[in-house]
Every structure is written in C-alpha cells, then in structure tokens.
mmCIF file of C-alpha atoms in Angstrom:
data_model
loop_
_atom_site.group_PDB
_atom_site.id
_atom_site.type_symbol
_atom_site.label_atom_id
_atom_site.label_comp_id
_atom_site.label_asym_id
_atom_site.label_seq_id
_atom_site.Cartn_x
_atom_site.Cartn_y
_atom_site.Cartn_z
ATOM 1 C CA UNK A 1 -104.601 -79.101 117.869
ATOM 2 C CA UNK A 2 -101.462 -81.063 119.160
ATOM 3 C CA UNK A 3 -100.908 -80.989 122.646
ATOM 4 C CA UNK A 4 -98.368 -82.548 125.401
ATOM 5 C CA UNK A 5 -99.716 -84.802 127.506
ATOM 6 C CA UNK A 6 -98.542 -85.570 130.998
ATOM 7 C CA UNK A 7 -99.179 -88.315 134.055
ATOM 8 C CA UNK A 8 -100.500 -88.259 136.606
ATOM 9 C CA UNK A 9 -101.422 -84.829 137.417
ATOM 10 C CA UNK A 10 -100.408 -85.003 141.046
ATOM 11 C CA UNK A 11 -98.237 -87.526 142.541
ATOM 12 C CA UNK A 12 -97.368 -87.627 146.397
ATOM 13 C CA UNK A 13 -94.925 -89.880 147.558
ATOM 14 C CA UNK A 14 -92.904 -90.373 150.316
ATOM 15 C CA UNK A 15 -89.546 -89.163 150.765
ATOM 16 C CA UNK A 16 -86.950 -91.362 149.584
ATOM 17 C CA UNK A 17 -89.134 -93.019 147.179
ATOM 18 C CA UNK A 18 -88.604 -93.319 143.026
ATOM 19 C CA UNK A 19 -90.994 -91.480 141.123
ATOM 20 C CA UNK A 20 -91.369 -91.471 137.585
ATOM 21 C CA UNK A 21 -93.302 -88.622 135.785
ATOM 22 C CA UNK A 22 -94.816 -89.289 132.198
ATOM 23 C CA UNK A 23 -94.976 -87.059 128.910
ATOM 24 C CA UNK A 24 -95.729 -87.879 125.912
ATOM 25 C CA UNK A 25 -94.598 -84.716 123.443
ATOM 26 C CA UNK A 26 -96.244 -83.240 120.498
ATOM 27 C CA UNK A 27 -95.677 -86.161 117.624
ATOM 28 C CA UNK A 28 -93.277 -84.555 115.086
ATOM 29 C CA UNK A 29 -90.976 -82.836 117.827
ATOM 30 C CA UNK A 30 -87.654 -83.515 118.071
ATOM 31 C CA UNK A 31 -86.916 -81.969 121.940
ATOM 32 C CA UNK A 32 -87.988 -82.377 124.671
ATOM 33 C CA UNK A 33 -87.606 -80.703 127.768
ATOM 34 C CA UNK A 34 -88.519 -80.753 131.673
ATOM 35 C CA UNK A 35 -88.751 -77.489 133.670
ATOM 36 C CA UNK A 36 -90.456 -77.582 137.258
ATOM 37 C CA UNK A 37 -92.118 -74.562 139.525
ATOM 38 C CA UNK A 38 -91.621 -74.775 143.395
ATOM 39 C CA UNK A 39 -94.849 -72.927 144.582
ATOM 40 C CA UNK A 40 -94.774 -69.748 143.906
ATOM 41 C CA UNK A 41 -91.357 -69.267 142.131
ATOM 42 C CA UNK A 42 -90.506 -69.039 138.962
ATOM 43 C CA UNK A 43 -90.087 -71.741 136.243
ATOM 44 C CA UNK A 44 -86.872 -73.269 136.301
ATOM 45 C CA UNK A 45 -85.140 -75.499 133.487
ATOM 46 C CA UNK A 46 -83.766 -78.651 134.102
ATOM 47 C CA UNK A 47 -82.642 -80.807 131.327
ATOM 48 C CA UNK A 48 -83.369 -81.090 127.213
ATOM 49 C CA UNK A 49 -83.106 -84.181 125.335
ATOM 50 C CA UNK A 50 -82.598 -84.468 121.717
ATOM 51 C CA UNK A 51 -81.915 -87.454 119.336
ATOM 52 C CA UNK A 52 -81.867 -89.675 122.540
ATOM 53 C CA UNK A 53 -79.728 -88.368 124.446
ATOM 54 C CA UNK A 54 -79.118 -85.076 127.091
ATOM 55 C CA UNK A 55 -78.376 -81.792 125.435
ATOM 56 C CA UNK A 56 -78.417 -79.516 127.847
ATOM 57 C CA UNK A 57 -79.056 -80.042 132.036
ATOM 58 C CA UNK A 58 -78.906 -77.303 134.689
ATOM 59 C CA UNK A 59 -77.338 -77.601 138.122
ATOM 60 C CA UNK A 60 -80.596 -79.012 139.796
ATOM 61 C CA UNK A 61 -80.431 -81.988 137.363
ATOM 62 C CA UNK A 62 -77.722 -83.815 139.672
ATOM 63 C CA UNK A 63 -77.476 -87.907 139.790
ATOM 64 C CA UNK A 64 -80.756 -87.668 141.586
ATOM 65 C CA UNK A 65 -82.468 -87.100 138.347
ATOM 66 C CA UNK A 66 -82.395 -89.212 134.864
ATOM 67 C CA UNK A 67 -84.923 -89.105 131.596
ATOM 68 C CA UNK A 68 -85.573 -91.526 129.590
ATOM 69 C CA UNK A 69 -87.146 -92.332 125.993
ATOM 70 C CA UNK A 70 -88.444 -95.719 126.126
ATOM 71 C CA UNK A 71 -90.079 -95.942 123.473
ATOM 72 C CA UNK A 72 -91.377 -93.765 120.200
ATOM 73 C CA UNK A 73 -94.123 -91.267 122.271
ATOM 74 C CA UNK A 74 -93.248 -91.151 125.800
ATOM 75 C CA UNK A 75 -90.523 -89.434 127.570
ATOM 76 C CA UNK A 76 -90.098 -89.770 131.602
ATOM 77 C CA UNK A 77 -88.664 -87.829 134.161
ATOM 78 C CA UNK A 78 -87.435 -90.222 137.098
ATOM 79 C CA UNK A 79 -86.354 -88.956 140.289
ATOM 80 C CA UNK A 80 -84.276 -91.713 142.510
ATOM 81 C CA UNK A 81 -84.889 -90.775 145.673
ATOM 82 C CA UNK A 82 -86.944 -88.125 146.366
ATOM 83 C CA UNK A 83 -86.479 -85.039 148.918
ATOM 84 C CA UNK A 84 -89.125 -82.589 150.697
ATOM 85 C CA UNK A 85 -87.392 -79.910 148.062
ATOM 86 C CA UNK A 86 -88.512 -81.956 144.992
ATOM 87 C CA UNK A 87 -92.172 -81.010 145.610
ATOM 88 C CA UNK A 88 -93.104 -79.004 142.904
ATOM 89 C CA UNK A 89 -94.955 -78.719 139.391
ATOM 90 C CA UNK A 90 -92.722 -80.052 136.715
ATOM 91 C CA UNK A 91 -93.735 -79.920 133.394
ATOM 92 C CA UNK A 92 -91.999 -81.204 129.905
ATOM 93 C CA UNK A 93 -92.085 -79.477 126.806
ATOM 94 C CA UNK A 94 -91.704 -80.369 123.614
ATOM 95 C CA UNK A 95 -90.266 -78.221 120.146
ATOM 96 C CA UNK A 96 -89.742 -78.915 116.564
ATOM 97 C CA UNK A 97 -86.046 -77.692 116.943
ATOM 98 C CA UNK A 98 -86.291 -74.719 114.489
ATOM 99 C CA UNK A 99 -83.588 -72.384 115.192
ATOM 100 C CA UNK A 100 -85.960 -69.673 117.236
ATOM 101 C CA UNK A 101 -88.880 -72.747 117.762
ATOM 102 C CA UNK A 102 -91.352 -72.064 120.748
ATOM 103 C CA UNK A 103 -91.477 -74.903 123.424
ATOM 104 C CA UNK A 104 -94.812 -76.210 124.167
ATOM 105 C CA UNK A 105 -95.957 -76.990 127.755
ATOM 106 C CA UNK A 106 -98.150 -79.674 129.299
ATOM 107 C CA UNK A 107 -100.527 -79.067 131.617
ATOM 108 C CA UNK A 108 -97.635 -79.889 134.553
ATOM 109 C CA UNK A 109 -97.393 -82.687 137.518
ATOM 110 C CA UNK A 110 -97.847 -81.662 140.946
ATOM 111 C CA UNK A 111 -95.252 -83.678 142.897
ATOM 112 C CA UNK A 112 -95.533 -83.762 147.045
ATOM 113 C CA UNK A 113 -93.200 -85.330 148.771
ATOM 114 C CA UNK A 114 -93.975 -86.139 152.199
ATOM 115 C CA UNK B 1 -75.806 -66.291 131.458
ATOM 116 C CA UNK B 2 -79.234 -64.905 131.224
ATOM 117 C CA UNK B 3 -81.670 -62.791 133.373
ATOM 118 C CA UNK B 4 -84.967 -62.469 132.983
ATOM 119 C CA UNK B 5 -86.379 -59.384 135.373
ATOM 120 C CA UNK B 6 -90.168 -58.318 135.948
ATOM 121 C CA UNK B 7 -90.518 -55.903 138.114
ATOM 122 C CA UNK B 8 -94.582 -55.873 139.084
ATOM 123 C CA UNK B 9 -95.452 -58.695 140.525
ATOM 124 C CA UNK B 10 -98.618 -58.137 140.787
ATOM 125 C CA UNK B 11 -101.168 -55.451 138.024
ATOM 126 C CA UNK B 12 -104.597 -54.386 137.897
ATOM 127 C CA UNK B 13 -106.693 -53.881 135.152
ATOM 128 C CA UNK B 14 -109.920 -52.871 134.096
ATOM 129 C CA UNK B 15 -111.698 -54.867 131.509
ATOM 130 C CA UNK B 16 -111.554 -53.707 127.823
ATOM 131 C CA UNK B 17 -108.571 -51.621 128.425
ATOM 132 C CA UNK B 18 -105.132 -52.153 127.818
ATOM 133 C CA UNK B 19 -102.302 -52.906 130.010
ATOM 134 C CA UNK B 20 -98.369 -53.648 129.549
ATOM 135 C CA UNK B 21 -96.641 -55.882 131.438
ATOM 136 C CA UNK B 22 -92.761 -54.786 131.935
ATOM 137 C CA UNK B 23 -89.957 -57.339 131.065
ATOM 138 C CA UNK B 24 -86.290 -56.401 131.183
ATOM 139 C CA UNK B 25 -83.702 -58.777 129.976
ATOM 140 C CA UNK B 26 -79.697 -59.316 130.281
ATOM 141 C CA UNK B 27 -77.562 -61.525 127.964
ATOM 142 C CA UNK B 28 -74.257 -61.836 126.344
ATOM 143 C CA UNK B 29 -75.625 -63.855 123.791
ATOM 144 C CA UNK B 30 -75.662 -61.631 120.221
ATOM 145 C CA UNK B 31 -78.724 -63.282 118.948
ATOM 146 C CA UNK B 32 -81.402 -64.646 121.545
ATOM 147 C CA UNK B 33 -85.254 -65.122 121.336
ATOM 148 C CA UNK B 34 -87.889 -63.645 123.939
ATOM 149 C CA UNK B 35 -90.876 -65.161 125.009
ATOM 150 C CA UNK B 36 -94.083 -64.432 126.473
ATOM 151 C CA UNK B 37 -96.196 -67.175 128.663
ATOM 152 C CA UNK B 38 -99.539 -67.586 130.335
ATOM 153 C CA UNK B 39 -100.259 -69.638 133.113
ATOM 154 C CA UNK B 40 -103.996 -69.639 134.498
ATOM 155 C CA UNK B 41 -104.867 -70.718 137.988
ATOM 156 C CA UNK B 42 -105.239 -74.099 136.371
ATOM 157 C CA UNK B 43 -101.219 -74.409 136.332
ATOM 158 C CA UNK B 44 -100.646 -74.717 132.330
ATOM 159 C CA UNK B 45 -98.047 -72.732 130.545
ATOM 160 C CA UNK B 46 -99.327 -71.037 127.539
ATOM 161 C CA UNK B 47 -97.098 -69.878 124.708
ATOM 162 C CA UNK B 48 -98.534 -65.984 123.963
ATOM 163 C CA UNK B 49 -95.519 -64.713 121.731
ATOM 164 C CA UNK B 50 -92.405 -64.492 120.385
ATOM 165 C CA UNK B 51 -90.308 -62.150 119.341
ATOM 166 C CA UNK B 52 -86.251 -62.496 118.075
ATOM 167 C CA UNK B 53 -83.562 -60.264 118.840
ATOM 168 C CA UNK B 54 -82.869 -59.227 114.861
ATOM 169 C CA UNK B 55 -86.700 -59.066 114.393
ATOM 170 C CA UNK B 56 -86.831 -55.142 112.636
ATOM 171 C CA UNK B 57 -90.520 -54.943 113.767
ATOM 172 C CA UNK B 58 -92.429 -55.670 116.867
ATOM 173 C CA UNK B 59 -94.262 -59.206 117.231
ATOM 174 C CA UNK B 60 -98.082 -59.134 117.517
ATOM 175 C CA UNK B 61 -100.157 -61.973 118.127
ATOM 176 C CA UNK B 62 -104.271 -60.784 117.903
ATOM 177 C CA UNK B 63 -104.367 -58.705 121.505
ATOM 178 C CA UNK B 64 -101.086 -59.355 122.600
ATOM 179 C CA UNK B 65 -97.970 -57.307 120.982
ATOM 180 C CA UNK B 66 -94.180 -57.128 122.137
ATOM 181 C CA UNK B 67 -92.892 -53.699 122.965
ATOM 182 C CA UNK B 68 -89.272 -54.257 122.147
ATOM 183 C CA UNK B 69 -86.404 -51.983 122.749
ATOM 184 C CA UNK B 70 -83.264 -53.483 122.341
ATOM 185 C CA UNK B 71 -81.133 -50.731 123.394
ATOM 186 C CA UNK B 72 -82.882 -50.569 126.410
ATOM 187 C CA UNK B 73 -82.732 -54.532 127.049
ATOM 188 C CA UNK B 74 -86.572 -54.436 127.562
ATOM 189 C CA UNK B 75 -89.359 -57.311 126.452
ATOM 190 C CA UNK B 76 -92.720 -55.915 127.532
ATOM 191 C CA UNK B 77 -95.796 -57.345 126.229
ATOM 192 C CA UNK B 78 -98.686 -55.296 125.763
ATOM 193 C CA UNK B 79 -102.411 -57.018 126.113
ATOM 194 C CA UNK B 80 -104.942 -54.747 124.562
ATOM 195 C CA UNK B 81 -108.656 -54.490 125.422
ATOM 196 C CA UNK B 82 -108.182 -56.756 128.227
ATOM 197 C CA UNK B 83 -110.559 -59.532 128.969
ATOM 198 C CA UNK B 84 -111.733 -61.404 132.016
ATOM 199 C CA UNK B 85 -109.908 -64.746 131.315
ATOM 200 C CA UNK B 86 -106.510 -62.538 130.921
ATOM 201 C CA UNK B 87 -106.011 -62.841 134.682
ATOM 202 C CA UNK B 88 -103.223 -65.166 134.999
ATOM 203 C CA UNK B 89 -99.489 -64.757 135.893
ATOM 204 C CA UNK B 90 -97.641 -63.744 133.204
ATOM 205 C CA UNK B 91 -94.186 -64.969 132.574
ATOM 206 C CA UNK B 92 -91.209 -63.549 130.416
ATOM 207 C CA UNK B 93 -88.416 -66.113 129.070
ATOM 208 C CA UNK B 94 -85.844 -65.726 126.853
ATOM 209 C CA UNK B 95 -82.627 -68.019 125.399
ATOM 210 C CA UNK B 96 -79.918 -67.742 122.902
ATOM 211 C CA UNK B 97 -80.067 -68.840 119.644
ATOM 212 C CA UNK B 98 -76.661 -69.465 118.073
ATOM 213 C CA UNK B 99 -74.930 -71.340 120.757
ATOM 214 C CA UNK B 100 -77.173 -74.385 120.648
ATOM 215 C CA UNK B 101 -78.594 -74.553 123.934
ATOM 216 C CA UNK B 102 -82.201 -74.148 124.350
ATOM 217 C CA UNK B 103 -83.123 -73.477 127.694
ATOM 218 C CA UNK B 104 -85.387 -70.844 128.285
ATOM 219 C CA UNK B 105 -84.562 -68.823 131.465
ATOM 220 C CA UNK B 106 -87.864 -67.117 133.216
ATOM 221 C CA UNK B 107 -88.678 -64.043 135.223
ATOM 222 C CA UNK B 108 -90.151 -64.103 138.712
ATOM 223 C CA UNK B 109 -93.638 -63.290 136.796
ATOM 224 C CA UNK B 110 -96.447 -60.736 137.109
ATOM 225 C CA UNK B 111 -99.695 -61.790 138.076
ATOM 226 C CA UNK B 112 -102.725 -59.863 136.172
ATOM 227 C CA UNK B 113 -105.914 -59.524 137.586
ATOM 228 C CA UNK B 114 -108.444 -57.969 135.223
ATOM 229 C CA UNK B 115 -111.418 -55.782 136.813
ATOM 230 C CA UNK B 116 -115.025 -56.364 135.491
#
C-alpha cells in the first residue's frame, strides 16, 4: 500500500541553524501538507501546497519557514533559523484533492533544537 | 474558524468491549468533513474514519463507527470489541469543504489504554 515517506526521523540541531526536513508524498497526490506536534499538544497545521505553490499557511508559518518542490517526488520543509520552540514532530501529508479527500500522514520527524 | 474539543484526555478500557471516545466540534462552515486519527506510541498518524457533514448515515469503518449528531455539534467515534493494539491517543479533526482550504484543525486528543 502507498505510503509517505519522511527524513530523517530525528534531527537535532543547534539553534540558529537551517534545517531541511524531507517527504516524499503518496505518487498520484496532488497536496501536500506539513503539520507539527510540540510534545504533548495537539497537531497543529502549518502550510498546504498545491500545483507548486502555497495554498493555505497558518500563523506559525512566518518568514522563518519555506517548502519547496524540487523536483517530481520530494517535498521539503526548511526552517531558516531555528529556535528552542521549533522542537517538535512535524509531519507532511499528502491527498488526492477530492473535495472531502483524507490526508495521509508519514511516520513524522522529531526535530530538537538545542 | 474551527474548534475541535475532546473532553477525556485520558479512557480505560477493557479488552473485547466497546468504548466511545467523545468529540465535540464548532464551525461556521455549512459543509465540513470530520475525521478520526490514531497515533501509537510509535508517533504515526493513522487515518481511522471519515465522516461528512451531509452524510444521512453514520460512517463505519470494520470496529470503528462515527456517532454523529449534528444538532448537537458532536463527532464521537465508537471502537467496538476493543483490542490490545487500540491503545493509542486518539485524535478528532475536522475542516470545511466548500471554501477551499484544507487544513484540518485537531482536538487536544484522548489517550486509550485498553485493559487485558
């Protein structure tokens, strides 16, 4: 069965450092999303991407954050410069863009910054 | 804007018997979709079930079902004869579907524990 991929599976960097966090979605879905989970909270959206470009970003996805599509499978996640408040598990997620469509998860990135 | 509420965050059960997990939901949107997730200790998100807003019946999906009021705003899912592995935390989502966007928005969770 399909499944989105994601790397690595924990990152730890320090703060202030670029990180870039890897998904490749399910092959014949058209968007693509990236949600993270401080510890403990709950999941929170930040940013869909459709035909190549942002469709939809929430507050936390400030000028910090940019995604990318670089090439026909993968889809990144690349935070600037990180901050202790960035640790946390994001995950993408990918949909066929039916009008009700479920999102599929990956199996998440567990950033640290230290 | 849309809230997602689940008020137990944590449940016991014991196995082979069934349990429902509450999920109450606010929107203006006049058509939206709810979700059910499941993440294991592991960390992945698992899609569980679906159900739409204009659905006239409830969704089922094998041991999981979706206890849908609309009147009453509520979401719950229902996992019958429950099994070991269905400890996990158990998330509700939901997110309009005529506007375009397609962010799901999430509840704080419940987390399941299932009794041998």
């Amino acid at each position: 069965e399909p499944e989105v991929t994601q790397t690595p599976s924990h990152q730890v960097t320090q703060m202030g450092q670029e990180v870039i966090l890897r998904c490749v979605p399910i092959s014949n879905h058209l968007y693509f999303y990236w949600y993270r989970q401080i510890l403990g909270q709950k999941v929170e959206f930040l940013v869909s991407f459709y035909n190549n470009e942002i469709s939809e970003k929430s507050e936390i996805f400030d000028d910090q954050f940019s995604v990318e599509r670089p090439d026909g499978s993968n889809f990144t996640l690349k935070i600037r410069s990180t901050k202790l408040e960035d640790s946390a598990m994001y995950f993408c997620a990918s949909s066929e863009g039916r009008s009700y469509d479920e999102q599929f998860f990956g199996p998440g990135t567990r950033l640290t910054v230290l | 804007a849309q809230k997602i509420t689940q008020t137990q965050p944590g449940m016991f059960v014991q196995e082979k018997e069934a349990v429902t997990l509450d999920c109450t939901y606010d929107t203006s949107d006049p058509s939206y979709g709810l979700f059910w997730y499941k993440q294991p200790s592991s960390g992945e998100m698992i899609f569980l079930i679906y159900q739409g807003s204009y659905d006239q019946q409830n969704a089922t999906e094998g041991r999981y079902s979706l206890n849908f009021q609309k009147a009453r705003k509520s979401a719950n899912l229902v996992i019958s004869a429950s099994q070991l592995g269905d400890s996990a935390m158990y998330f509700c989502a939901m997110r309009g579907l005529d506007t375009g966007r397609r962010a799901l928005t999430f509840g704080s969770g419940t987390r399941l524990q299932v009794q041998p």
